[in-house]
Coordinates of C-alpha atoms in Angstrom, one line a residue:
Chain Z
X597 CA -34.1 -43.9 -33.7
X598 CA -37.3 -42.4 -31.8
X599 CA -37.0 -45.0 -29.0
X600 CA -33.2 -44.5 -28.5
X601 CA -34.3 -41.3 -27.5
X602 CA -37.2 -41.7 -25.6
X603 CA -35.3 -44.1 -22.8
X604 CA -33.1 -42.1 -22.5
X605 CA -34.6 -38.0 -22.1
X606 CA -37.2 -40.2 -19.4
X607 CA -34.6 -41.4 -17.4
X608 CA -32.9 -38.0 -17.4
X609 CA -36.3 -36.8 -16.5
X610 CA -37.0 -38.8 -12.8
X611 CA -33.3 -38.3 -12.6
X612 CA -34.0 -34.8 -12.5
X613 CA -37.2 -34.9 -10.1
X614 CA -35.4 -37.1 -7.6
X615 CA -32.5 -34.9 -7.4
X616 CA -35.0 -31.8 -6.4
X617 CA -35.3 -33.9 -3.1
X618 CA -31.6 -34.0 -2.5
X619 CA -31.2 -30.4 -1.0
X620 CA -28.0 -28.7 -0.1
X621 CA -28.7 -26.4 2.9
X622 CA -28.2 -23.0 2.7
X623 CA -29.2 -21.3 6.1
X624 CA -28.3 -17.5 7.2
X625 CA -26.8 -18.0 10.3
X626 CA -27.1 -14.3 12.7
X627 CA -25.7 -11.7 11.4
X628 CA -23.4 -10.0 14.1
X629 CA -22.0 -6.8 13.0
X630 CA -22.6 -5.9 9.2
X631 CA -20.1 -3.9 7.4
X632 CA -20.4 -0.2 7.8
X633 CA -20.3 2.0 4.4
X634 CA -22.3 5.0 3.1
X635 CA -25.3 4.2 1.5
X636 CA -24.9 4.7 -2.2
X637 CA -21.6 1.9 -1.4
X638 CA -23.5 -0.3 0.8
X639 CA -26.5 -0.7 -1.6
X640 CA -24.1 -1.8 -4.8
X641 CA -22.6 -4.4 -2.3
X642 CA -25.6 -5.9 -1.5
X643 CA -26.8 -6.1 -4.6
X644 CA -24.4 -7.4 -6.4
X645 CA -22.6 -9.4 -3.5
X646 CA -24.5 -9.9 -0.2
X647 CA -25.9 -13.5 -2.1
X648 CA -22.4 -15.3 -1.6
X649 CA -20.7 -12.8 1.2
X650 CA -23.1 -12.2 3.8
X651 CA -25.4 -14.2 5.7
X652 CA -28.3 -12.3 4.1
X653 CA -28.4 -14.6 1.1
X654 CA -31.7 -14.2 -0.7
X655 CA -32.1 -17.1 -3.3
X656 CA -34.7 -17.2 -5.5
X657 CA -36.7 -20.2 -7.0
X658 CA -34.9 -20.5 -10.1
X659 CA -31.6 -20.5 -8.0
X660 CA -33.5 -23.7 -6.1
X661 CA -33.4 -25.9 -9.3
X662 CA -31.4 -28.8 -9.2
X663 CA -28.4 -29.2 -10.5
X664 CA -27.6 -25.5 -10.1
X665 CA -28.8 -25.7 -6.3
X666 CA -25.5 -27.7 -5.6
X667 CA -23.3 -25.4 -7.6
X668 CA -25.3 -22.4 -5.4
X669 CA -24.9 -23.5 -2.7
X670 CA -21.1 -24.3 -3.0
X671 CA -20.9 -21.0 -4.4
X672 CA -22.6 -18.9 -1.3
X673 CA -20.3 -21.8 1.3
X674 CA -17.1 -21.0 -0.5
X675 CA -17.6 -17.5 -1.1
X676 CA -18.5 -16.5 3.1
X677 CA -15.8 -18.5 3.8
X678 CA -13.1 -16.1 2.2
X679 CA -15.7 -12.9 2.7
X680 CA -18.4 -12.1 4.8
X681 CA -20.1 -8.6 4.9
X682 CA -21.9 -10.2 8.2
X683 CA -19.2 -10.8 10.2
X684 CA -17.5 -7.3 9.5
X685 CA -16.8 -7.1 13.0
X686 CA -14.9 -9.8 13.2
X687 CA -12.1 -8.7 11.4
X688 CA -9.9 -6.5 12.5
X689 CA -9.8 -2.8 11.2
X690 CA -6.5 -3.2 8.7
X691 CA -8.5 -6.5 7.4
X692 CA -11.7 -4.7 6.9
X693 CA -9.5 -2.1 4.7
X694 CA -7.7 -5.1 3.0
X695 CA -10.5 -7.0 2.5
X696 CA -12.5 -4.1 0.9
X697 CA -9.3 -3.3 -1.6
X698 CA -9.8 -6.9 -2.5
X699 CA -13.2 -7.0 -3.5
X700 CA -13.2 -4.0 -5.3
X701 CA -10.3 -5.7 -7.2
X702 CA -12.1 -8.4 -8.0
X703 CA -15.1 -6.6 -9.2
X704 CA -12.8 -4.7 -11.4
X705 CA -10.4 -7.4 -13.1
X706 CA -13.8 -9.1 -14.0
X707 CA -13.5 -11.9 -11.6
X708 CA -16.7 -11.3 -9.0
X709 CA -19.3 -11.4 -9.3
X710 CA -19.6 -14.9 -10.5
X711 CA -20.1 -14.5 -14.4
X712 CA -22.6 -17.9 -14.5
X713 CA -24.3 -15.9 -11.6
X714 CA -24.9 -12.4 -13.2
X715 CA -25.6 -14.5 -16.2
X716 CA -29.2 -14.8 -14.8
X717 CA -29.6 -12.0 -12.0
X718 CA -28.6 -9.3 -14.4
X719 CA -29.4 -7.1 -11.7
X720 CA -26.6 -7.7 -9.7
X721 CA -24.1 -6.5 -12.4
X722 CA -21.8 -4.0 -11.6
X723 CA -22.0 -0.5 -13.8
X724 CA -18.9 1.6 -14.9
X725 CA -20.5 4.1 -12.8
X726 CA -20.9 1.9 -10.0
X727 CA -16.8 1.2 -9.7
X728 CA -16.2 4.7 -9.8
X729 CA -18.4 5.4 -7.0
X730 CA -16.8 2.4 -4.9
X731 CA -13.2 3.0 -6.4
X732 CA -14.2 7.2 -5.0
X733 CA -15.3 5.7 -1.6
X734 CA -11.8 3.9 -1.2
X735 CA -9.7 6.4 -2.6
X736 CA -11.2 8.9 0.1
X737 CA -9.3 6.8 2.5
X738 CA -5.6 7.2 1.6
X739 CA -4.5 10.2 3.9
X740 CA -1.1 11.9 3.7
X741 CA 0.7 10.7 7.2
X742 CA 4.0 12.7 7.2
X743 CA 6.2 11.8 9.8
X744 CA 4.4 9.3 11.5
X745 CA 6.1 8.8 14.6
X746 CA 4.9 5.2 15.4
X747 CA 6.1 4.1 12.1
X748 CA 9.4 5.5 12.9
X749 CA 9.3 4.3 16.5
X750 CA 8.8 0.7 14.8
X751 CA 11.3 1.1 12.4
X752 CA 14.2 2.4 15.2
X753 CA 13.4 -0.5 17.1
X754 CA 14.0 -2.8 14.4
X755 CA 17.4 -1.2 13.3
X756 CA 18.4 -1.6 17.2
X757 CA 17.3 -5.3 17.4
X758 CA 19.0 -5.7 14.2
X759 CA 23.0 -6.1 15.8
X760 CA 21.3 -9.2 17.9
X761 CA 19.4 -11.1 15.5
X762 CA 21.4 -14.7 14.8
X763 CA 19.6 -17.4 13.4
X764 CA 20.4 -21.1 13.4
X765 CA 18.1 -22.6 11.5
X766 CA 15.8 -21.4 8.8
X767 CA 12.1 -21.0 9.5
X768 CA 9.6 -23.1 7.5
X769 CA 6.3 -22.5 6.0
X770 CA 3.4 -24.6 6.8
X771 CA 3.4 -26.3 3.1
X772 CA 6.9 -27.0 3.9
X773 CA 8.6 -24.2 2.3
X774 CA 11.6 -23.3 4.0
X775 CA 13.0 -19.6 4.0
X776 CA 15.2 -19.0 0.9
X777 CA 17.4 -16.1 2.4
X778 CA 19.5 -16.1 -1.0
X779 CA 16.6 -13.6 -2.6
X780 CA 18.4 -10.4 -1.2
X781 CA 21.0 -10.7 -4.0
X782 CA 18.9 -11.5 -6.8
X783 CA 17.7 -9.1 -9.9
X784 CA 14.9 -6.7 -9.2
X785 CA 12.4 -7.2 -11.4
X786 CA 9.8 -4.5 -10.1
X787 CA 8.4 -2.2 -7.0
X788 CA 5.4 -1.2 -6.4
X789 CA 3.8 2.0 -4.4
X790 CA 1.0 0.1 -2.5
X791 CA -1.4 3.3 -1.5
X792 CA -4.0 1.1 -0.4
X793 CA -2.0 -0.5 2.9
X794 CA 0.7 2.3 3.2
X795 CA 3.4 0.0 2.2
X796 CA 6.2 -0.3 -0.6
X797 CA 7.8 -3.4 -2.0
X798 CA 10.4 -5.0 -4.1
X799 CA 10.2 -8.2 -6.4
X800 CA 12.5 -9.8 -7.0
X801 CA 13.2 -12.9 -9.2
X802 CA 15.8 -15.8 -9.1
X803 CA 18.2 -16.4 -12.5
X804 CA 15.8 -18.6 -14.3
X805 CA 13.1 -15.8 -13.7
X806 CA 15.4 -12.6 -15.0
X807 CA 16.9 -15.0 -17.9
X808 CA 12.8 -15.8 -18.6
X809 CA 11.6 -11.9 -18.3
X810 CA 14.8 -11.4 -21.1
X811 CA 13.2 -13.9 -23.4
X812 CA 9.8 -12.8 -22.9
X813 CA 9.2 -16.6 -21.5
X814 CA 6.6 -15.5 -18.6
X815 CA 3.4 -16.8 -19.4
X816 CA 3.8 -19.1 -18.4
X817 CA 6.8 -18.6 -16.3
X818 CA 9.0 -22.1 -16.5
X819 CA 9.9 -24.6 -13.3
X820 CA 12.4 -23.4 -11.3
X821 CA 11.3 -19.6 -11.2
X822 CA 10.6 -18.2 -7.9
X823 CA 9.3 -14.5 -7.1
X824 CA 10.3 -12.9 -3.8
X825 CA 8.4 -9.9 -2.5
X826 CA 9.7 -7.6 0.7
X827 CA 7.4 -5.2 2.3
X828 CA 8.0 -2.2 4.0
X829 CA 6.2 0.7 5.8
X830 CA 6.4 3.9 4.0
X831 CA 7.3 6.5 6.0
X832 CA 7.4 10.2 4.2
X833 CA 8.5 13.2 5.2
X834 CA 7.0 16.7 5.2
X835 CA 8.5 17.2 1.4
X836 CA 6.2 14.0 0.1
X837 CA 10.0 11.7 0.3
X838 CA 9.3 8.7 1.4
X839 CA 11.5 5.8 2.9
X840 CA 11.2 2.5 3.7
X841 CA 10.4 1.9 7.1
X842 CA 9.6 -1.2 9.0
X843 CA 10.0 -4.6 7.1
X844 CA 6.6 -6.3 7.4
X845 CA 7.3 -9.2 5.2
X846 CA 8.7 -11.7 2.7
X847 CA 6.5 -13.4 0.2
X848 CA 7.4 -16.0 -2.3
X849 CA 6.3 -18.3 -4.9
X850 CA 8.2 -21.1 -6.4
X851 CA 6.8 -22.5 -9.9
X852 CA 6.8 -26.6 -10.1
X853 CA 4.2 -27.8 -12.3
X854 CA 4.3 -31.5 -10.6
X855 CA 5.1 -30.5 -7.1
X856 CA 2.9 -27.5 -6.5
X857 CA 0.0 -28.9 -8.9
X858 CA -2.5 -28.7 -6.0
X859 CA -1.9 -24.8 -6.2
X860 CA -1.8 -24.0 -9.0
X861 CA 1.9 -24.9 -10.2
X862 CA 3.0 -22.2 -7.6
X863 CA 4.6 -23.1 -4.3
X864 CA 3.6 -20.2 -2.3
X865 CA 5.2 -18.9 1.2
X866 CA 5.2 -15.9 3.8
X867 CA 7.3 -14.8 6.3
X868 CA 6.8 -12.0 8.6
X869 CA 8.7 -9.5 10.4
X870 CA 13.0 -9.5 11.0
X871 CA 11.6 -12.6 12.9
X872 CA 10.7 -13.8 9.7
X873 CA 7.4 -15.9 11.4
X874 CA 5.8 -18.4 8.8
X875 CA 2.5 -17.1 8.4
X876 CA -0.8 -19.4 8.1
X877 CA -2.6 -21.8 10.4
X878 CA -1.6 -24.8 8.3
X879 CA -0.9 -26.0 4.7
X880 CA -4.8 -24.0 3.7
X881 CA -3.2 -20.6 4.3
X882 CA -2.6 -20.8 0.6
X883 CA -5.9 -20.6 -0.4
X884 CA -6.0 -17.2 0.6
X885 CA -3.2 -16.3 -2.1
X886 CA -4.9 -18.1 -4.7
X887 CA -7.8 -16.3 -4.2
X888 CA -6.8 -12.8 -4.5
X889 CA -4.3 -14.1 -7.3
X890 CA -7.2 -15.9 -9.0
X891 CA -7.8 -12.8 -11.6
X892 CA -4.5 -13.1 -13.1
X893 CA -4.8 -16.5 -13.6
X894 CA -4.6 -15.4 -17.7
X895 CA -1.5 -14.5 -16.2
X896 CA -0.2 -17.4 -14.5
X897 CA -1.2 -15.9 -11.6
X898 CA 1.5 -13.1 -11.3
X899 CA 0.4 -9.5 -10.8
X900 CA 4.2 -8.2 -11.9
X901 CA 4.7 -6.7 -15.1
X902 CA 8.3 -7.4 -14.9
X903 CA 11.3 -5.1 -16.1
X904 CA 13.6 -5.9 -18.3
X905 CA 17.1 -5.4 -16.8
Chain Q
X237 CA -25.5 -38.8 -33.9
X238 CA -21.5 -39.5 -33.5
X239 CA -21.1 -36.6 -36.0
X240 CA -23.3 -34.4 -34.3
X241 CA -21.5 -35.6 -30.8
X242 CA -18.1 -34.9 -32.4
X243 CA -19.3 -31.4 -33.7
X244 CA -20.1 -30.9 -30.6
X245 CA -17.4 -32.0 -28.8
X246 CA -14.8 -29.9 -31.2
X247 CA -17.2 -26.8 -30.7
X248 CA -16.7 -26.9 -27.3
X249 CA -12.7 -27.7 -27.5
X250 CA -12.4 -24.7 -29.7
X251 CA -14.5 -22.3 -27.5
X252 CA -12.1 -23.3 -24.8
X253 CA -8.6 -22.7 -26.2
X254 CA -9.9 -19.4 -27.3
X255 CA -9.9 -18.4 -24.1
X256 CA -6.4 -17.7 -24.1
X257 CA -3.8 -16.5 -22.0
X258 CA -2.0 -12.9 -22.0
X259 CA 0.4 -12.3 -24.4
X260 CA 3.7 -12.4 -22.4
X261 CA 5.2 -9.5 -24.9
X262 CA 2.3 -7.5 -23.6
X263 CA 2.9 -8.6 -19.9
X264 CA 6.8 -7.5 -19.4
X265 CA 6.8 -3.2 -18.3
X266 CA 8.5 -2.2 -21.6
X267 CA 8.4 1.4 -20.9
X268 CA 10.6 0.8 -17.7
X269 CA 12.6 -1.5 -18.7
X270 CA 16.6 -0.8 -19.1
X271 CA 17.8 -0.2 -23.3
X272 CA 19.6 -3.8 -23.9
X273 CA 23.5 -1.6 -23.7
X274 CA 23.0 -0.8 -20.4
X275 CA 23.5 -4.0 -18.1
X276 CA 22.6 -3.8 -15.5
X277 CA 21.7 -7.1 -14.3
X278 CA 25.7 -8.2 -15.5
X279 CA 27.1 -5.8 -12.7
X280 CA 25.3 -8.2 -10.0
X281 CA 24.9 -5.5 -7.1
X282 CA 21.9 -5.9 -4.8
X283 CA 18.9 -3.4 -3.7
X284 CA 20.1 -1.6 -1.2
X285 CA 16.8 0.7 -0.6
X286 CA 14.1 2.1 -2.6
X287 CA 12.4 5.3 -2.4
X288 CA 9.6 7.6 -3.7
X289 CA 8.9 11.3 -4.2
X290 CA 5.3 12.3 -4.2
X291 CA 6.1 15.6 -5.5
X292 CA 7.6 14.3 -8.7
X293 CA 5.7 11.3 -8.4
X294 CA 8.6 9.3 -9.1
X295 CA 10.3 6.1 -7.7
X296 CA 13.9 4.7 -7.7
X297 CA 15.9 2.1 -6.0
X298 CA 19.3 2.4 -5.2
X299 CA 21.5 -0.7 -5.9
X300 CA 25.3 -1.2 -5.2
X301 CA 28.2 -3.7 -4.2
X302 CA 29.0 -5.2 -1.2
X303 CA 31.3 -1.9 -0.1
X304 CA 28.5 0.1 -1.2
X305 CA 25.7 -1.9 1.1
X306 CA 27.8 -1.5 4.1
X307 CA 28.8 2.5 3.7
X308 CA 24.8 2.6 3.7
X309 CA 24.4 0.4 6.3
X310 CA 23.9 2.5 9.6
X311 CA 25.3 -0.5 11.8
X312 CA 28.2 -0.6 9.8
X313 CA 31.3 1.9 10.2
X314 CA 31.7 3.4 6.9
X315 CA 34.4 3.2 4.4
X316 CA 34.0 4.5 0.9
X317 CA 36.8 2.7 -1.0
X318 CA 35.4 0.2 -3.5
X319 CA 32.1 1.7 -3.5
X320 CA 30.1 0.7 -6.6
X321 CA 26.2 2.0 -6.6
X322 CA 23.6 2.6 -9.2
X323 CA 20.2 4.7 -8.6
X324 CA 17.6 4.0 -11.4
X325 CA 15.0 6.6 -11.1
X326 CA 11.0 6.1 -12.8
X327 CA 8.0 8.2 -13.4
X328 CA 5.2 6.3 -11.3
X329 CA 2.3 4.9 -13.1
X330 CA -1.2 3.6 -11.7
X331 CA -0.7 -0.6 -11.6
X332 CA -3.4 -2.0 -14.3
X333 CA -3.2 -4.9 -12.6
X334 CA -4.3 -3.2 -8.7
X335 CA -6.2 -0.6 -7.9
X336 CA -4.4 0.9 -4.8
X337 CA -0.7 0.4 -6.0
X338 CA 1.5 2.5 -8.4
X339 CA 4.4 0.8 -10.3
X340 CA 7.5 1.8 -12.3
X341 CA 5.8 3.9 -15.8
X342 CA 8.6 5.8 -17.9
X343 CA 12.2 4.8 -17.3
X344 CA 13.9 8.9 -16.5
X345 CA 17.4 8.3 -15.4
X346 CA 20.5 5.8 -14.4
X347 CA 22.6 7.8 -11.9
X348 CA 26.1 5.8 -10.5
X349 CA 28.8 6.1 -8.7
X350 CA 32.1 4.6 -8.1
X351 CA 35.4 5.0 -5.6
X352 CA 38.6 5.7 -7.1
X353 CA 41.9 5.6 -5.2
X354 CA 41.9 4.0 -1.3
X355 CA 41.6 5.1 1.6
X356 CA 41.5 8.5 2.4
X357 CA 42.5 9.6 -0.9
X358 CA 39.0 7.9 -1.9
X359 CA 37.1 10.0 -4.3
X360 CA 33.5 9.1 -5.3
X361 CA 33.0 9.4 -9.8
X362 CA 29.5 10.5 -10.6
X363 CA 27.7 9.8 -14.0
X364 CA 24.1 10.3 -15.1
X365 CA 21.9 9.0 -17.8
X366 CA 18.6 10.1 -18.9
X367 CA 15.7 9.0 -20.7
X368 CA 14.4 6.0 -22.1
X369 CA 18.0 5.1 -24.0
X370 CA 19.9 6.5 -21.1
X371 CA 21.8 8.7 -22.9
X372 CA 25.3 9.8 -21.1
X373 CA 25.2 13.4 -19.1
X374 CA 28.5 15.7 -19.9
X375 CA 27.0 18.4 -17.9
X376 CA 27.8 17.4 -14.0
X377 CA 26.2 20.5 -12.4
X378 CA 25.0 19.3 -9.1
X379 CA 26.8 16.7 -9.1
X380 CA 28.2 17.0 -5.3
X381 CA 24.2 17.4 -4.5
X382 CA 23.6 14.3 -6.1
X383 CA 26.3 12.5 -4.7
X384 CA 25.4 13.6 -0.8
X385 CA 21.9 12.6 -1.6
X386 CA 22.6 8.7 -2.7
X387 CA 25.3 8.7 -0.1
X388 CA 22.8 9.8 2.7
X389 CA 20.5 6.7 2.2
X390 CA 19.8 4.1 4.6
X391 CA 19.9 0.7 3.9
X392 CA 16.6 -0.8 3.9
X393 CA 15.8 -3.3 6.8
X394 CA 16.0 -7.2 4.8
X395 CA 16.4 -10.2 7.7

């Protein structure tokens, strides 16, 4: 019994001290315009954030270990790809806002900072008090626009174009999703007030999705639904009424276990302005959706809490 | 040792499947959804806009037939004959799901109208029902406000 053992654990043991010599690289490339915030904000950022989202990672020696090295460094590669406090100034101002809602988001659904990571720096977990004060710092920057002329400038000249728009053929998606112009009739199945980006939307969901919502079949939701979400500009008035301005965009996503299996069973699309322009570079686009839908993934991935109708 | 591994291996299996996903019961918005009499979803008309008012932090959207879309439609020359619309008004609540967006809380009321007669003998029948079981209105004081109001909408821009 002993020697079964003792092969073994050595072999696991040089294993272990030649794999210290395989090293991942993890470099902090120049930092060239670091994100901008007062300092009570900035510091909980950095702390609990700056490892994977800026170029000011700071690893420590237990980080360095092998096998956890890899899983580090993957972690500090994927996470500036989608984020990174160091290249604030690359983005511009509407993404900086965005991308701030997000994060705070994720901190407080539970889904950043890395749980394995806080796990050992306990020191870069994120207090009750702490969200408030970053939840305060964002909430300071919703301002009451009444009667914001550009927005209505932007909505009059879509209403003009609107007489000359004819289409021949539908527009398609990089992931080879084509425009589903059929969603305009379906049920409603919510709205939401988005204070964050000064827009409002309705969701919408096909017949298998209602006929699921009336069974209480959404979690998950069955093959064949598909979500729809249009946005608008707000625009409000002196009296706090507010409209819909103009249309920014149509979102969908289209739920196929087998076809859409590479993202997560969800077949995911946008389409932007009366142009209806499919948005993303290529097929990867969808990795940004995941991403932000990643902390409803108990979910299935849908934010909705859909009405019953 | 296989016991041990097997243990283990079950151990592990149950710690994952505890990890389980939301209750869907708990995931539908009960408290705005429509009482099963009223169906809505049978009369098939389509959002025609939606709207909010930050004073009474509520939010509604305003669905209706075909006839209905197109009196509301400012490209469109309007006729009221065969108008069919429905206004479902909520009480906003903060998303649990997103900081930064406010959903449908409390369902408050199920205002519609309908044409009656053709042409210019047209005349637009108002109803309202309130609360959570939407309970039919006798009382139709401002009822001619109400009507102007839902009538004044503008479609909302949808390529």
């Amino acid at each position: 019994m002993k020697k079964y053992f003792l092969i073994p654990a050595l072999a696991v043991t040089i294993i272990l001290i030649c794999l210290q010599f395989i090293r991942p690289k993890v470099d902090n490339p120049p930092v060239t315009g670091d994100l901008q915030a007062p300092e009570q904000v900035k510091a909980i950022l950095v702390r609990a954030c700056y490892d994977c989202h800026s170029n000011q990672t700071n690893l420590r020696w237990y980080d360095k270990i092998q096998p956890v090295y890899w899983q580090v460094a993957n972690h500090v590669r994927e996470g500036r790809k989608g984020l990174n406090f160091s290249n604030w100034d690359k983005l511009a101002p509407a993404d900086r806002k965005g991308k701030l809602w997000e994060a705070i988001n994720q901190l407080e659904e539970g889904a950043m900072p890395i749980k394995s990571y806080t796990f050992v720096h306990s020191n870069a977990k994120v207090s009750k008090q702490d969200l408030a004060v970053l939840k305060n710092y964002l909430a300071g920057m919703v301002h009451d626009m009444p009667n914001d002329t550009s927005k209505i400038h932007a909505l009059d000249k879509q209403l003009q174009a609107k007489a000359a728009q004819e289409r021949q053929k539908l527009p398609e998606s990089p992931n080879g999703i084509t425009y589903l112009p059929d969603y305009k009739s379906w049920q409603v199945i919510s709205t939401s007030d988005r204070f964050d980006n000064e827009t409002m939307r309705v969701i919408y969901g096909n017949e298998i999705a209602v006929k699921a919502v009336k069974e209480h079949h959404i979690n998950p939701w069955p093959n064949g639904t598909i979500l729809a979400k249009s946005a608008w500009d707000k625009i409000e008035d002196t009296n706090g009424n507010v409209t819909t301005g103009a249309f920014k965009q149509v979102e969908f996503m289209i739920k196929d276990n087998e076809k859409y299996k590479s993202t997560k069973g969800w077949g995911f699309a946008r389409f932007k302005t009366p142009k209806l322009t499919p948005y993303g570079k290529d097929a990867m686009f969808t990795t940004e959706c995941i991403n932000c839908h990643k902390p409803m993934h108990e979910n299935d991935f849908v934010f909705t809490f859909p009405i019953k109708n | 040792m296989k016991r041990i591994s097997t243990f283990i291996i079950s151990a592990f299996a149950i710690f994952i499947s505890c990890k389980q996903a939301s209750n869907p019961d708990q995931l539908i918005n009960q408290k705005a959804s429509l009482p099963d009499h009223f169906k809505l979803s049978e009369l098939h008309q389509k959002v025609i806009t939606s709207f909010i008012s930050k004073k009474d932090s509520t939010m509604s959207i305003l669905y209706g037939n075909h006839e209905a879309y197109n009196a509301l439609d400012s490209n469109v020359p309007s006729s009221l004959s065969g108008v069919s619309a429905t206004l479902v008004t909520w009480r906003q609540q903060d998303d649990p799901h997103w900081f930064g967006a406010r959903i449908p809380g409390d369902l408050l009321a199920v205002e519609t109208i309908k044409a009656a007669g053709t042409g210019k003998n047209t005349v637009l029948n108002y109803q309202r029902y309130t609360g959570k079981q939407l309970v039919k209105l006798a009382d139709t004081t401002g009822r001619a406000g109400r009507i102007k109001f839902i009538m004044s909408q503008q479609a909302s821009i949808l390529p």
